Short mmCIF file of C-alpha atoms in Angstrom, two decimals:
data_model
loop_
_atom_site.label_atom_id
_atom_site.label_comp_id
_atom_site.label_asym_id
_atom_site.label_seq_id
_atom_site.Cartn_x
_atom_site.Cartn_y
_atom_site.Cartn_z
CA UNK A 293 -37.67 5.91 24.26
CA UNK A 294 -34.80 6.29 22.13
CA UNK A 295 -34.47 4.92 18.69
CA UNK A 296 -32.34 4.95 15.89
CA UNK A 297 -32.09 8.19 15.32
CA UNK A 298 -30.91 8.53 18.82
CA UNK A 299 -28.24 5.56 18.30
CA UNK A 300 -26.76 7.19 15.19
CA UNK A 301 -26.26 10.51 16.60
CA UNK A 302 -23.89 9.12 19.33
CA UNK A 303 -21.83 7.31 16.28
CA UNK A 304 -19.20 9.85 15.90
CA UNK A 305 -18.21 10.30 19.70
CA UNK A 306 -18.22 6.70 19.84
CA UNK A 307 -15.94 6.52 16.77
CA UNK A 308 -13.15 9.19 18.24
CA UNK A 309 -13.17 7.55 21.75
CA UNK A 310 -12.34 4.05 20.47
CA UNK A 311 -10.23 5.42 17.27
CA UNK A 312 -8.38 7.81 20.00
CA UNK A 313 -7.98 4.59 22.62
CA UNK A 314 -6.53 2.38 19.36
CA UNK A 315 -4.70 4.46 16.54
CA UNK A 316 -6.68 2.49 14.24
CA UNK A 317 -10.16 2.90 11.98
CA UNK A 318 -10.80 -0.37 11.30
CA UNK A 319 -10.48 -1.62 14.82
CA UNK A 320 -12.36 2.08 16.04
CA UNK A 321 -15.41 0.75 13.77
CA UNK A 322 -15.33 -2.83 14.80
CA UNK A 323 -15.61 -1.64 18.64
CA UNK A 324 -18.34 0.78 18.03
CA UNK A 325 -20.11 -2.42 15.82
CA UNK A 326 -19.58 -4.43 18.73
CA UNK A 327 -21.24 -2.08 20.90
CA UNK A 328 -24.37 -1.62 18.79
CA UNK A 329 -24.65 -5.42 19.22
CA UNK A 330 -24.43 -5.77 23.19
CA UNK A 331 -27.01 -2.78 23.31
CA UNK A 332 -29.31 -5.11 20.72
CA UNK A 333 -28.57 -8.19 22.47
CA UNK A 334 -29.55 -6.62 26.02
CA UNK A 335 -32.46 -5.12 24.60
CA UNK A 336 -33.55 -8.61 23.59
CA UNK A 337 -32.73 -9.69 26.65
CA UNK A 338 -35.32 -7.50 28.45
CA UNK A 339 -32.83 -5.16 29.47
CA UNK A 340 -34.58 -1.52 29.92
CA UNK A 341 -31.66 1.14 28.26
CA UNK A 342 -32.69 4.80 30.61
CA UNK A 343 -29.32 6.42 29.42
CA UNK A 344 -28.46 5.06 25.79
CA UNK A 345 -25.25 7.74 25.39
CA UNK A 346 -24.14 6.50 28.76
CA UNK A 347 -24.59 2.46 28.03
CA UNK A 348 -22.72 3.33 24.48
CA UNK A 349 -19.75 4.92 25.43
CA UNK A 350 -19.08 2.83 28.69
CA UNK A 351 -19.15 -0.35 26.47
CA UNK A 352 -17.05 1.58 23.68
CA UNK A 353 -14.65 2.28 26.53
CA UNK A 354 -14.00 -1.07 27.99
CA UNK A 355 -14.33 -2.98 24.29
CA UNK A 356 -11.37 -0.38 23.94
CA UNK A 357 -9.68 -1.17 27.13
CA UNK A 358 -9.87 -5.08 26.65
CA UNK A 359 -8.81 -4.52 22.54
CA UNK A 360 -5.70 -2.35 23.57
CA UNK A 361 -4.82 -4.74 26.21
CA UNK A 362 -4.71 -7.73 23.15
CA UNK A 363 -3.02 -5.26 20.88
CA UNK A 364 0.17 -4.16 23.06
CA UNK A 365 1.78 -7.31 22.45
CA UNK A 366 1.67 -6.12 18.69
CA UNK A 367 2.78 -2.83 19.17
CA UNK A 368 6.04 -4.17 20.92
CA UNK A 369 7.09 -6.67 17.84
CA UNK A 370 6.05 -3.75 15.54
CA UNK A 371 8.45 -2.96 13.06
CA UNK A 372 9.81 0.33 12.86
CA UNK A 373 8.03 3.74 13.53
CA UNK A 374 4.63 3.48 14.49
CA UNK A 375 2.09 5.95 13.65
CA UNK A 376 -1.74 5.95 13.77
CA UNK A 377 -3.59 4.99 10.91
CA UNK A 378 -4.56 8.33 9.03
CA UNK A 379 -8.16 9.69 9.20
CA UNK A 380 -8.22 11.20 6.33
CA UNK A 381 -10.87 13.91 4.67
CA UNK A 382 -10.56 15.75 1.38
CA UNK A 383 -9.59 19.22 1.25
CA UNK A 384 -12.99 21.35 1.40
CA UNK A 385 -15.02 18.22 1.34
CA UNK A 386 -17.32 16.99 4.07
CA UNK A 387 -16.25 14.90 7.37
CA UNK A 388 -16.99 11.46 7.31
CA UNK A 389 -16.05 11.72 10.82
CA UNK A 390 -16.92 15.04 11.74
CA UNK A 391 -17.02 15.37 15.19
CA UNK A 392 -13.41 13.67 15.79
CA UNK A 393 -12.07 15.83 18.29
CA UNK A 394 -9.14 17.98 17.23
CA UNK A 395 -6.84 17.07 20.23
CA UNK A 396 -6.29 13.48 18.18
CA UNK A 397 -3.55 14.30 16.01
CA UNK A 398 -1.63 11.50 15.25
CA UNK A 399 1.01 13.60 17.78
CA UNK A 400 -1.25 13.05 20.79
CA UNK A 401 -1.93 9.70 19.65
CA UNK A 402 1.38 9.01 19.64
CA UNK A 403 2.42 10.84 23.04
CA UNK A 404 -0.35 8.02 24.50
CA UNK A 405 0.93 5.11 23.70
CA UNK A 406 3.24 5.74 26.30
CA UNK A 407 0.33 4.96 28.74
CA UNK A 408 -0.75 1.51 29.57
CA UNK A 409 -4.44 0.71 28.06
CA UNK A 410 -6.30 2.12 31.58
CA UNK A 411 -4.07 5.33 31.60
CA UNK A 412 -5.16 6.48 28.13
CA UNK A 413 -8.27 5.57 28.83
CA UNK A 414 -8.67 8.03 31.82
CA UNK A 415 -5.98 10.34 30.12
CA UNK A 416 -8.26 10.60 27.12
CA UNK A 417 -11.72 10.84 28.26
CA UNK A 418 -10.36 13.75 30.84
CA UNK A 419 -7.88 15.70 29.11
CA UNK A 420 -9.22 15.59 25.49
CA UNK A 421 -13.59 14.87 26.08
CA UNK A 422 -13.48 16.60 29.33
CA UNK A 423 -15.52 14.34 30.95
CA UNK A 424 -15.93 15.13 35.11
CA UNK A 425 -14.25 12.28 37.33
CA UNK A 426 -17.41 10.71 38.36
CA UNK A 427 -18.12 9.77 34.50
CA UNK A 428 -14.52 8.85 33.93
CA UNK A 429 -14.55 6.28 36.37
CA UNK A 430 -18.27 4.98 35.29
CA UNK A 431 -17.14 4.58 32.00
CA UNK A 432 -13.92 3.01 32.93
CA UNK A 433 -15.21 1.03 35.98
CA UNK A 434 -12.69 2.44 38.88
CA UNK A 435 -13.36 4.69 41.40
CA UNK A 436 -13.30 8.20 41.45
CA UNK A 437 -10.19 8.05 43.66
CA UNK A 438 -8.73 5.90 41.59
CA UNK A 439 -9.05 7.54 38.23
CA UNK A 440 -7.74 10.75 39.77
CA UNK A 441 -4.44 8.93 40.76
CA UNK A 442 -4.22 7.72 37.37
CA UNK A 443 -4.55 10.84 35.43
CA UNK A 444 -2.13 12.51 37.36
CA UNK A 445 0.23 9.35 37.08
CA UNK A 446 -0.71 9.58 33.09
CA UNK A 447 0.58 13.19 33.00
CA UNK A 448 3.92 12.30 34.84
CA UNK A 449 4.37 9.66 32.86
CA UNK A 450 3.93 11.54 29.41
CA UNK A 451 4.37 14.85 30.63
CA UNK A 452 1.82 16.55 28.85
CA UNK A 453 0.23 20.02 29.09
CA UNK A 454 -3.28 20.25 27.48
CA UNK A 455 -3.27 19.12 23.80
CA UNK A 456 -2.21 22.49 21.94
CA UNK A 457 -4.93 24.44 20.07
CA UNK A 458 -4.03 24.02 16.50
CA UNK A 459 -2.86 27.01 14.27
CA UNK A 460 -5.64 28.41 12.49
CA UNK A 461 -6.49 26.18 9.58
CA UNK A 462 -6.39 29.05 6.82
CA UNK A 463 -2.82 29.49 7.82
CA UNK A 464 -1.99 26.24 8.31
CA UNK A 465 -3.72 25.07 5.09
CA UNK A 466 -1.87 27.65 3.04
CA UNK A 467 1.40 26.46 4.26
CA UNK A 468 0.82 23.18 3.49
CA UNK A 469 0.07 23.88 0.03
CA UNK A 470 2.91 25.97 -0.05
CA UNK A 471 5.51 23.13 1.45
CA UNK A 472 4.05 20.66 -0.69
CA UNK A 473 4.41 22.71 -4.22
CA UNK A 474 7.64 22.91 -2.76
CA UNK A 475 8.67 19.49 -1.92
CA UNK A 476 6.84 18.31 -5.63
CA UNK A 477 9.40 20.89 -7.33
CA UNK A 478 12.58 20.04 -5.77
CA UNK A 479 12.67 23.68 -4.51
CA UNK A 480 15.14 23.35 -1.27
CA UNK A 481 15.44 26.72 -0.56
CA UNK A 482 11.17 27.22 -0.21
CA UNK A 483 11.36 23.91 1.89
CA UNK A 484 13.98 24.91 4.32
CA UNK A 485 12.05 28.30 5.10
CA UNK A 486 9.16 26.65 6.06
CA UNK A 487 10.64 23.90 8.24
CA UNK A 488 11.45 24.38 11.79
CA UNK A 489 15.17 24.30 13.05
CA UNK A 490 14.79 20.74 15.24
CA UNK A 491 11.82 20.09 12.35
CA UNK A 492 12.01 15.76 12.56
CA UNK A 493 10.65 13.49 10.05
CA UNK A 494 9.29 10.11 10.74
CA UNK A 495 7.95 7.11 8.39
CA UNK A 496 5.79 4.12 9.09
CA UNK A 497 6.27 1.16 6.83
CA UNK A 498 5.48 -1.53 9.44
CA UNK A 499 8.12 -3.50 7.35
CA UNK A 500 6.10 -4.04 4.57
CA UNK A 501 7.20 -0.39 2.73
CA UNK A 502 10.32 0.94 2.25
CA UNK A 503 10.67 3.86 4.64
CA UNK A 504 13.62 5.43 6.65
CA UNK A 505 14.41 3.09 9.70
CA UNK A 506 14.67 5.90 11.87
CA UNK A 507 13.31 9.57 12.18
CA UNK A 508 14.95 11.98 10.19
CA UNK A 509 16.16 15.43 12.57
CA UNK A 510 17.27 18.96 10.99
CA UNK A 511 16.37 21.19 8.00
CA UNK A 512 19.17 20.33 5.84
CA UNK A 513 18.44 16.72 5.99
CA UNK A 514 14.76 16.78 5.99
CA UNK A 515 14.56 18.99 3.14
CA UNK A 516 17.06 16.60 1.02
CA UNK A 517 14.78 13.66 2.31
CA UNK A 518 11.60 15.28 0.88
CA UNK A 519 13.20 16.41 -2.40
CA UNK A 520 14.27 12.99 -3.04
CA UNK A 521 11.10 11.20 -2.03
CA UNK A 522 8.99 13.73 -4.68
CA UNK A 523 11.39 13.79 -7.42
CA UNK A 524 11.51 9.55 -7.37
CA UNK A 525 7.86 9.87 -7.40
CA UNK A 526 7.44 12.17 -9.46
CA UNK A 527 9.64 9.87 -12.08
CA UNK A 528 6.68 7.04 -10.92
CA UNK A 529 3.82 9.18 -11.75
CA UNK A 530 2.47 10.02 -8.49
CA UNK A 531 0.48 12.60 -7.91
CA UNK A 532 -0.68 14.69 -4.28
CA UNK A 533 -3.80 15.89 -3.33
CA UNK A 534 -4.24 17.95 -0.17
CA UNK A 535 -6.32 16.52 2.47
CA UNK A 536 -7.35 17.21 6.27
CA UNK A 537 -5.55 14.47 8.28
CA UNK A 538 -6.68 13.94 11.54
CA UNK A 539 -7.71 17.07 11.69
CA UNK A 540 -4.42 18.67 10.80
CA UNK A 541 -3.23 20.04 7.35
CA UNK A 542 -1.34 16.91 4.98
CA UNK A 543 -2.39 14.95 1.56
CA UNK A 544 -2.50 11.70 0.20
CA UNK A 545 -0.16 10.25 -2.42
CA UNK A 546 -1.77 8.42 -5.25
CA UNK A 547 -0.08 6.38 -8.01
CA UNK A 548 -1.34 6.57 -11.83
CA UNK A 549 -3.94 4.29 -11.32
CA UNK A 550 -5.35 6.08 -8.63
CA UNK A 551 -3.99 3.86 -5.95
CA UNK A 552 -2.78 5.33 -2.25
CA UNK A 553 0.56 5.49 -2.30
CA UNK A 554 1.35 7.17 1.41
CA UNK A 555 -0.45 9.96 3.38
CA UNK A 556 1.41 12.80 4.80
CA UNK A 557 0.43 14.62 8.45
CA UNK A 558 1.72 18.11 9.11
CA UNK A 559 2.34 19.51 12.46
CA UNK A 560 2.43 23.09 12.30
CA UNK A 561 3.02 25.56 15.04
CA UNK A 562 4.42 29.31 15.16
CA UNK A 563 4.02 29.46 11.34
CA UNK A 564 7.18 25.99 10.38
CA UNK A 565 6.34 22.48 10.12
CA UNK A 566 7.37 21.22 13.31
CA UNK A 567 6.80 17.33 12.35
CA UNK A 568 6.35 15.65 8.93
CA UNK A 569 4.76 11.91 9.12
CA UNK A 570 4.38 9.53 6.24
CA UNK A 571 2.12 6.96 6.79
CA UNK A 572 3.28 3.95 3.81
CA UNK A 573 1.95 0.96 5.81
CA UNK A 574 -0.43 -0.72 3.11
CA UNK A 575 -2.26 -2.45 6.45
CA UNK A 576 -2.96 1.02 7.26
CA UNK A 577 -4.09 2.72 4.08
CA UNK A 578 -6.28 -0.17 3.29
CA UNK A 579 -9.34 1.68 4.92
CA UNK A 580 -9.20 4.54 1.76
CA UNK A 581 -9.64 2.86 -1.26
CA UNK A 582 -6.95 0.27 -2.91
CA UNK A 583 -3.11 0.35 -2.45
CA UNK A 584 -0.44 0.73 -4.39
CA UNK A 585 2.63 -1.58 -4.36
CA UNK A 586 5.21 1.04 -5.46
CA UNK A 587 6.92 1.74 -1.87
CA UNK A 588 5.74 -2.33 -0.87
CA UNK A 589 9.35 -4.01 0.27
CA UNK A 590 10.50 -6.53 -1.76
CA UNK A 591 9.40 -9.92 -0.65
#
């Protein structure tokens, strides 16, 4: 019979299905919480568990399903960009969530929330766990049929190829820590060479931090962005360290008294930085440690 052991080695596919399904890790750990508590409750109940990774992840699934449903409302009054709240793990240091799949960059999580809750459901478990259509649709509870339809009408809808390997983290780390020293020292030239030519820049504030209103396009203007943002901070005493961001090169922003400022995500392909996201949301940086107040919007 199973036992804890058992439970806790299911936590971290349990985490990245409901984190991937929600963009969120508060509302990821609440679902897998509220799982561990229907599998206590049945148990109690007399309930015999045969298959304890199968019972977990179905009711992660639909606690997912039912949660996104409640949240889309949310999503559509948001205001601004919206981008996933950062998982975030220091540079060299160990994974608090280790086994969160690489295909959830905050890029696919964005490309999904183009789907309706169902759709990234199936989308999700198929394309990024590769689970086989019969578990997709026991774990989502439609039919086989059914959940074939829907992943193809997920792809249309999206049109996505396979989430792209990423480049290979030496690389990509050493670029990072390369554009960053670069951005901190107001060196344009440095930052332009590493940027892509259609490179974009995007912000989440969620009102509540000043950020651009809309995505930022182009070298020129990116770099000039970046420059700015450093040298103002720089003035504030803020300070970067380099972290692993949903699996993807980035860093975290801290004021000078250790407070989280904003976290940066880098998407890096064919050796540029393809996409630069700054997460400034306090609602959404609340899960590493306290906030600062120096980008909050005046009330």
């Amino acid at each position: 019979m199973p036992g804890p052991a058992d439970e806790a080695a299911y936590r971290p596919l349990l985490f990245s299905i409901a984190y991937g399904m929600t963009g969120a890790v508060g509302d990821a750990e609440d679902i897998v919480q509220d799982a561990y508590l229907g599998l206590t409750r049945a148990r109690r109940a007399g309930t015999v568990v045969a298959d304890l990774k199968a019972y977990l992840t179905t009711a992660v699934t639909r606690l997912a399903i039912n949660h996104l449903r409640s949240a889309r409302v949310r999503r559509e009054t948001y205001v601004g960009e919206w981008l996933p709240e950062p998982v975030v793990v220091a540079s060299g240091g160990p994974a608090e969530h280790a086994e969160l799949a690489d295909a959830l960059s905050m890029a696919f999580l964005v490309m999904l929330e183009h789907l309706s809750p169902v759709e990234r459901a199936v989308f999700m478990l198929r394309e990024v766990f590769g689970y086989a259509y019969p578990d997709v649709a026991r774990l989502t509870g439609k039919s086989e049929v059914n959940c074939r339809q829907i992943f193809a009408r997920a792809r249309h809808r999206i049109s996505a190829a396979p989430p792209a390997e990423p480049e290979r983290r030496g690389e990509a780390e050493e670029l990072s820590r390369r554009f960053f020293a670069a951005a901190a020292g107001g060196d344009l030239d440095s930052l332009l060479s590493m940027l892509a030519p259609d490179v974009v820049m995007q912000g989440d504030g969620g009102g509540k931090a000043q950020v651009a209103p809309h995505p930022t396009s182009g070298r020129g203007p990116v770099a000039r962005l970046l420059a700015g943002l450093f040298r103002r901070g720089g003035r504030l005493g803020v300070t970067l360290r380099p972290a692993w961001v949903n699996a993807r090169p980035g860093a975290v922003c801290y004021d000078a008294q250790s407070r989280v400022v904003a976290v940066f995500d880098l998407s890096i392909a064919g050796g540029t930085v393809e996409t630069v996201r700054c997460v400034v949301n306090p609602d959404k940086l609340a899960h590493l440690g306290p906030v600062s107040d120096l980008a909050r919007t005046p009330d």
